[in-house]
Amino acid sequence: MNEQVHALTGAGRLWLYAIAALLMAALLFGGWGLWQVLAASGDAPSPAQVRAQQQQIDELEQRAATLARSDQISRDANRDLQGALAERDEEIAGLRADVAFYERFVGATAQRRGLAVHELKLQAQTEQAWHFTATLTQNLNRGAVNAGRLLVSVEGTRGGKLQKLGWSDLRQQDNAPGVMYSFKYFQQVEGDLVLPPDFQPVRVIAQLVPQSGPAVEQSFSWAAAAAKEGAGDASGLK
């Protein structure tokens, strides 16, 4: 469809250029003809002849300006259309990814999996502050509600030494409560982290503490989680 639109707009521009060229040629030819007539007669043009020629010049210039404006409008419309098509393609790709995600966990042939962190994304707010989004999933106990708390910790280096920051450290609050979750198949939960100055993060660890059953801990590379696409499957599972 994009190629058809491009071809149509390209043809339109060629048509406009051709008409503009014809008008300019007519203008030049008219001026040349008047010069030939006056040169042959040896007489100066009359005021009426000058006015008529000037009127013809003005009309041709107006037509050329109108064609140029039409061509610009066509270019703008084509650019807007291309942008709209690109946005629509992006929306379709996102919807297809969502459908594949849903089928993976709730489809009839979906592989049964227990409680897990399917994806973890990190987005910088300031030099030390980060916002995280975690996608939690499970389809092992279909129809059952999974509830509990999400805790996040970060491993890295500071002053050349290894250091691990717990949830309370990252929240800058003693005994900070975790992020609550409650879902049947999947849920996205969000929160904020604050790193100390000069701390170089290497790995982020997500710990799910359900109301019943053992805790689930998964680790992700900080670089992957902070990338635009975010981290997908966990790099480690304990």
mmCIF file of C-alpha atoms in Angstrom:
data_model
loop_
_atom_site.group_PDB
_atom_site.id
_atom_site.type_symbol
_atom_site.label_atom_id
_atom_site.label_comp_id
_atom_site.label_asym_id
_atom_site.label_seq_id
_atom_site.Cartn_x
_atom_site.Cartn_y
_atom_site.Cartn_z
ATOM 1 C CA MET A 1 0.000 0.000 0.000
ATOM 2 C CA ASN A 2 2.888 2.351 0.819
ATOM 3 C CA GLU A 3 4.381 1.763 -2.649
ATOM 4 C CA GLN A 4 1.036 2.545 -4.313
ATOM 5 C CA VAL A 5 0.673 5.799 -2.381
ATOM 6 C CA HIS A 6 4.257 6.759 -3.222
ATOM 7 C CA ALA A 7 3.698 5.989 -6.902
ATOM 8 C CA LEU A 8 0.477 8.046 -7.030
ATOM 9 C CA THR A 9 1.966 11.046 -5.307
ATOM 10 C CA GLY A 10 5.077 10.804 -7.484
ATOM 11 C CA ALA A 11 2.945 10.824 -10.618
ATOM 12 C CA GLY A 12 0.986 13.801 -9.282
ATOM 13 C CA ARG A 13 4.161 15.769 -8.725
ATOM 14 C CA LEU A 14 5.412 15.004 -12.241
ATOM 15 C CA TRP A 15 2.076 16.202 -13.616
ATOM 16 C CA LEU A 16 2.325 19.445 -11.642
ATOM 17 C CA TYR A 17 5.923 19.999 -12.753
ATOM 18 C CA ALA A 18 4.932 19.451 -16.377
ATOM 19 C CA ILE A 19 2.102 22.001 -16.195
ATOM 20 C CA ALA A 20 4.348 24.532 -14.469
ATOM 21 C CA ALA A 21 6.965 24.069 -17.182
ATOM 22 C CA LEU A 22 4.339 24.608 -19.910
ATOM 23 C CA LEU A 23 3.143 27.796 -18.233
ATOM 24 C CA MET A 24 6.652 29.174 -17.979
ATOM 25 C CA ALA A 25 7.299 28.252 -21.594
ATOM 26 C CA ALA A 26 4.110 30.053 -22.607
ATOM 27 C CA LEU A 27 5.195 33.114 -20.667
ATOM 28 C CA LEU A 28 8.578 33.190 -22.352
ATOM 29 C CA PHE A 29 7.051 32.553 -25.750
ATOM 30 C CA GLY A 30 4.510 35.359 -25.273
ATOM 31 C CA GLY A 31 7.229 37.810 -24.304
ATOM 32 C CA TRP A 32 9.375 36.751 -27.216
ATOM 33 C CA GLY A 33 6.426 37.136 -29.611
ATOM 34 C CA LEU A 34 5.659 40.630 -28.380
ATOM 35 C CA TRP A 35 9.295 41.598 -28.750
ATOM 36 C CA GLN A 36 9.310 40.255 -32.305
ATOM 37 C CA VAL A 37 6.171 42.214 -33.235
ATOM 38 C CA LEU A 38 7.459 45.432 -31.750
ATOM 39 C CA ALA A 39 10.881 44.981 -33.301
ATOM 40 C CA ALA A 40 9.329 44.412 -36.733
ATOM 41 C CA SER A 41 7.095 47.468 -36.521
ATOM 42 C CA GLY A 42 9.791 49.681 -35.028
ATOM 43 C CA ASP A 43 7.130 51.341 -32.857
ATOM 44 C CA ALA A 44 7.052 51.541 -29.050
ATOM 45 C CA PRO A 45 4.297 49.439 -27.427
ATOM 46 C CA SER A 46 1.115 51.228 -26.531
ATOM 47 C CA PRO A 47 -0.034 51.464 -22.873
ATOM 48 C CA ALA A 48 -2.862 49.033 -23.674
ATOM 49 C CA GLN A 49 -0.385 46.496 -25.043
ATOM 50 C CA VAL A 50 1.835 46.853 -21.971
ATOM 51 C CA ARG A 51 -1.145 46.376 -19.633
ATOM 52 C CA ALA A 52 -2.350 43.337 -21.553
ATOM 53 C CA GLN A 53 1.104 41.755 -21.482
ATOM 54 C CA GLN A 54 1.495 42.500 -17.760
ATOM 55 C CA GLN A 55 -1.924 40.971 -17.063
ATOM 56 C CA GLN A 56 -0.904 37.826 -18.929
ATOM 57 C CA ILE A 57 2.349 37.668 -16.931
ATOM 58 C CA ASP A 58 0.442 38.083 -13.641
ATOM 59 C CA GLU A 59 -1.995 35.308 -14.566
ATOM 60 C CA LEU A 60 0.820 32.915 -15.475
ATOM 61 C CA GLU A 61 2.698 33.716 -12.276
ATOM 62 C CA GLN A 62 -0.475 33.113 -10.241
ATOM 63 C CA ARG A 63 -0.998 29.752 -11.921
ATOM 64 C CA ALA A 64 2.613 28.778 -11.260
ATOM 65 C CA ALA A 65 2.248 29.767 -7.572
ATOM 66 C CA THR A 66 -0.988 27.758 -7.313
ATOM 67 C CA LEU A 67 0.700 24.678 -8.790
ATOM 68 C CA ALA A 68 3.651 25.042 -6.425
ATOM 69 C CA ARG A 69 1.265 25.276 -3.470
ATOM 70 C CA SER A 70 -0.653 22.222 -4.676
ATOM 71 C CA ASP A 71 2.589 20.273 -4.929
ATOM 72 C CA GLN A 72 3.530 21.264 -1.351
ATOM 73 C CA ILE A 73 0.109 20.196 -0.081
ATOM 74 C CA SER A 74 0.551 16.870 -1.863
ATOM 75 C CA ARG A 75 3.973 16.381 -0.261
ATOM 76 C CA ASP A 76 2.599 17.198 3.211
ATOM 77 C CA ALA A 77 -0.346 14.852 2.775
ATOM 78 C CA ASN A 78 1.953 12.059 1.603
ATOM 79 C CA ARG A 79 4.245 12.551 4.622
ATOM 80 C CA ASP A 80 1.276 12.480 7.018
ATOM 81 C CA LEU A 81 -0.055 9.337 5.354
ATOM 82 C CA GLN A 82 3.301 7.597 5.612
ATOM 83 C CA GLY A 83 3.461 8.477 9.308
ATOM 84 C CA ALA A 84 -0.056 7.168 9.911
ATOM 85 C CA LEU A 85 0.768 3.906 8.133
ATOM 86 C CA ALA A 86 3.926 3.469 10.222
ATOM 87 C CA GLU A 87 1.924 3.989 13.431
ATOM 88 C CA ARG A 88 -0.684 1.488 12.290
ATOM 89 C CA ASP A 89 2.003 -1.096 11.491
ATOM 90 C CA GLU A 90 3.463 -0.577 14.972
ATOM 91 C CA GLU A 91 0.023 -1.037 16.556
ATOM 92 C CA ILE A 92 -0.541 -4.249 14.593
ATOM 93 C CA ALA A 93 2.844 -5.606 15.670
ATOM 94 C CA GLY A 94 2.021 -4.794 19.289
ATOM 95 C CA LEU A 95 -1.363 -6.515 19.062
ATOM 96 C CA ARG A 96 0.195 -9.612 17.534
ATOM 97 C CA ALA A 97 2.729 -9.725 20.364
ATOM 98 C CA ASP A 98 -0.096 -9.422 22.899
ATOM 99 C CA VAL A 99 -2.047 -12.257 21.267
ATOM 100 C CA ALA A 100 1.048 -14.475 21.285
ATOM 101 C CA PHE A 101 1.580 -13.620 24.954
ATOM 102 C CA TYR A 102 -2.018 -14.485 25.881
ATOM 103 C CA GLU A 103 -1.955 -17.751 23.942
ATOM 104 C CA ARG A 104 1.280 -18.714 25.668
ATOM 105 C CA PHE A 105 -0.371 -18.658 29.080
ATOM 106 C CA VAL A 106 -4.106 -19.206 28.612
ATOM 107 C CA GLY A 107 -4.326 -21.076 25.307
ATOM 108 C CA ALA A 108 -5.494 -24.674 25.139
ATOM 109 C CA THR A 109 -1.992 -25.877 24.222
ATOM 110 C CA ALA A 110 -0.101 -23.510 26.537
ATOM 111 C CA GLN A 111 2.714 -25.048 28.535
ATOM 112 C CA ARG A 112 1.964 -25.120 32.256
ATOM 113 C CA ARG A 113 4.293 -22.853 34.230
ATOM 114 C CA GLY A 114 4.362 -21.804 37.841
ATOM 115 C CA LEU A 115 4.689 -18.364 39.356
ATOM 116 C CA ALA A 116 7.411 -16.373 37.581
ATOM 117 C CA VAL A 117 8.608 -12.922 36.506
ATOM 118 C CA HIS A 118 8.130 -13.002 32.739
ATOM 119 C CA GLU A 119 9.692 -9.589 32.066
ATOM 120 C CA LEU A 120 11.396 -6.797 33.986
ATOM 121 C CA LYS A 121 11.960 -3.290 32.618
ATOM 122 C CA LEU A 122 13.869 -0.397 34.156
ATOM 123 C CA GLN A 123 13.502 3.246 33.166
ATOM 124 C CA ALA A 124 15.754 6.019 34.458
ATOM 125 C CA GLN A 125 14.061 8.939 36.208
ATOM 126 C CA THR A 126 17.214 10.723 37.442
ATOM 127 C CA GLU A 127 20.853 9.664 37.850
ATOM 128 C CA GLN A 128 19.958 7.606 40.932
ATOM 129 C CA ALA A 129 16.178 7.082 40.659
ATOM 130 C CA TRP A 130 14.739 4.294 38.503
ATOM 131 C CA HIS A 131 11.210 3.115 37.748
ATOM 132 C CA PHE A 132 10.640 -0.611 37.255
ATOM 133 C CA THR A 133 7.801 -2.566 35.650
ATOM 134 C CA ALA A 134 7.553 -6.317 36.265
ATOM 135 C CA THR A 135 5.246 -8.693 34.400
ATOM 136 C CA LEU A 136 4.225 -11.589 36.632
ATOM 137 C CA THR A 137 2.765 -14.787 35.183
ATOM 138 C CA GLN A 138 1.513 -18.273 36.063
ATOM 139 C CA ASN A 139 -0.803 -20.798 34.440
ATOM 140 C CA LEU A 140 -0.069 -23.864 36.523
ATOM 141 C CA ASN A 141 -3.101 -23.430 38.762
ATOM 142 C CA ARG A 142 -5.669 -22.226 36.256
ATOM 143 C CA GLY A 143 -8.405 -20.104 37.745
ATOM 144 C CA ALA A 144 -6.626 -19.837 41.097
ATOM 145 C CA VAL A 145 -5.741 -16.391 42.419
ATOM 146 C CA ASN A 146 -2.069 -15.813 43.209
ATOM 147 C CA ALA A 147 -1.390 -13.103 45.758
ATOM 148 C CA GLY A 148 1.711 -11.929 47.560
ATOM 149 C CA ARG A 149 4.527 -9.377 47.548
ATOM 150 C CA LEU A 150 7.275 -8.479 45.082
ATOM 151 C CA LEU A 151 10.652 -7.455 46.509
ATOM 152 C CA VAL A 152 13.540 -6.166 44.407
ATOM 153 C CA SER A 153 17.259 -6.103 45.224
ATOM 154 C CA VAL A 154 20.258 -4.955 43.178
ATOM 155 C CA GLU A 155 23.815 -6.267 43.061
ATOM 156 C CA GLY A 156 26.712 -4.125 41.888
ATOM 157 C CA THR A 157 29.959 -2.450 42.842
ATOM 158 C CA ARG A 158 30.760 0.649 44.873
ATOM 159 C CA GLY A 159 34.239 1.890 45.579
ATOM 160 C CA GLY A 160 35.668 -1.211 43.919
ATOM 161 C CA LYS A 161 33.765 -3.557 46.254
ATOM 162 C CA LEU A 162 30.803 -5.837 45.642
ATOM 163 C CA GLN A 163 27.604 -4.669 47.288
ATOM 164 C CA LYS A 164 24.010 -5.884 47.417
ATOM 165 C CA LEU A 165 21.184 -3.430 48.069
ATOM 166 C CA GLY A 166 18.012 -4.872 49.559
ATOM 167 C CA TRP A 167 14.464 -3.670 49.059
ATOM 168 C CA SER A 168 14.573 -1.403 52.129
ATOM 169 C CA ASP A 169 17.889 0.109 50.896
ATOM 170 C CA LEU A 170 16.446 0.805 47.466
ATOM 171 C CA ARG A 171 13.299 2.300 48.959
ATOM 172 C CA GLN A 172 15.288 4.241 51.576
ATOM 173 C CA GLN A 173 12.839 3.034 54.204
ATOM 174 C CA ASP A 174 13.279 0.554 57.055
ATOM 175 C CA ASN A 175 11.081 -2.534 56.729
ATOM 176 C CA ALA A 176 9.621 -1.216 53.477
ATOM 177 C CA PRO A 177 6.630 -3.301 52.355
ATOM 178 C CA GLY A 178 6.874 -5.018 49.007
ATOM 179 C CA VAL A 179 4.737 -4.333 45.958
ATOM 180 C CA MET A 180 1.486 -6.247 46.356
ATOM 181 C CA TYR A 181 0.207 -8.461 43.532
ATOM 182 C CA SER A 182 -2.943 -10.525 42.985
ATOM 183 C CA PHE A 183 -3.807 -12.214 39.672
ATOM 184 C CA LYS A 184 -4.919 -15.429 37.976
ATOM 185 C CA TYR A 185 -2.732 -15.543 34.876
ATOM 186 C CA PHE A 186 -0.616 -12.390 34.635
ATOM 187 C CA GLN A 187 -0.230 -8.894 36.041
ATOM 188 C CA GLN A 188 2.069 -5.892 35.671
ATOM 189 C CA VAL A 189 3.293 -4.236 38.873
ATOM 190 C CA GLU A 190 5.405 -1.100 39.160
ATOM 191 C CA GLY A 191 7.617 0.662 41.658
ATOM 192 C CA ASP A 192 10.584 2.972 42.128
ATOM 193 C CA LEU A 193 14.174 2.366 43.198
ATOM 194 C CA VAL A 194 16.862 4.799 44.380
ATOM 195 C CA LEU A 195 20.530 3.846 43.986
ATOM 196 C CA PRO A 196 23.230 5.457 46.138
ATOM 197 C CA PRO A 197 25.784 7.727 44.431
ATOM 198 C CA ASP A 198 28.755 6.034 42.736
ATOM 199 C CA PHE A 199 26.959 2.677 42.767
ATOM 200 C CA GLN A 200 27.363 0.649 39.558
ATOM 201 C CA PRO A 201 24.468 -1.836 39.193
ATOM 202 C CA VAL A 202 25.170 -5.192 37.561
ATOM 203 C CA ARG A 203 22.197 -7.409 38.326
ATOM 204 C CA VAL A 204 18.627 -6.884 39.513
ATOM 205 C CA ILE A 205 16.894 -9.630 41.484
ATOM 206 C CA ALA A 206 13.100 -9.991 41.702
ATOM 207 C CA GLN A 207 11.694 -12.046 44.565
ATOM 208 C CA LEU A 208 8.056 -13.127 44.655
ATOM 209 C CA VAL A 209 6.780 -13.954 48.116
ATOM 210 C CA PRO A 210 3.342 -15.608 47.753
ATOM 211 C CA GLN A 211 0.858 -15.808 50.594
ATOM 212 C CA SER A 212 1.255 -19.577 50.489
ATOM 213 C CA GLY A 213 4.078 -21.668 49.110
ATOM 214 C CA PRO A 214 7.796 -21.049 48.644
ATOM 215 C CA ALA A 215 9.264 -17.779 47.411
ATOM 216 C CA VAL A 216 10.410 -17.493 43.805
ATOM 217 C CA GLU A 217 13.584 -15.575 42.991
ATOM 218 C CA GLN A 218 14.784 -14.569 39.519
ATOM 219 C CA SER A 219 17.698 -12.410 38.408
ATOM 220 C CA PHE A 220 18.123 -10.232 35.356
ATOM 221 C CA SER A 221 21.053 -8.386 33.863
ATOM 222 C CA TRP A 222 20.754 -4.693 34.740
ATOM 223 C CA ALA A 223 21.928 -3.691 31.254
ATOM 224 C CA ALA A 224 19.237 -5.829 29.606
ATOM 225 C CA ALA A 225 16.487 -4.640 31.960
ATOM 226 C CA ALA A 226 17.462 -0.994 31.401
ATOM 227 C CA ALA A 227 17.522 -1.390 27.609
ATOM 228 C CA LYS A 228 14.642 0.004 25.578
ATOM 229 C CA GLU A 229 13.106 -3.439 25.006
ATOM 230 C CA GLY A 230 13.581 -4.530 28.614
ATOM 231 C CA ALA A 231 14.646 -7.982 29.852
ATOM 232 C CA GLY A 232 12.611 -10.988 28.879
ATOM 233 C CA ASP A 233 13.332 -14.377 30.403
ATOM 234 C CA ALA A 234 15.338 -14.444 33.578
ATOM 235 C CA SER A 235 19.089 -14.864 33.312
ATOM 236 C CA GLY A 236 19.080 -16.976 36.452
ATOM 237 C CA LEU A 237 16.538 -18.912 38.466
ATOM 238 C CA LYS A 238 16.885 -19.952 42.083
#
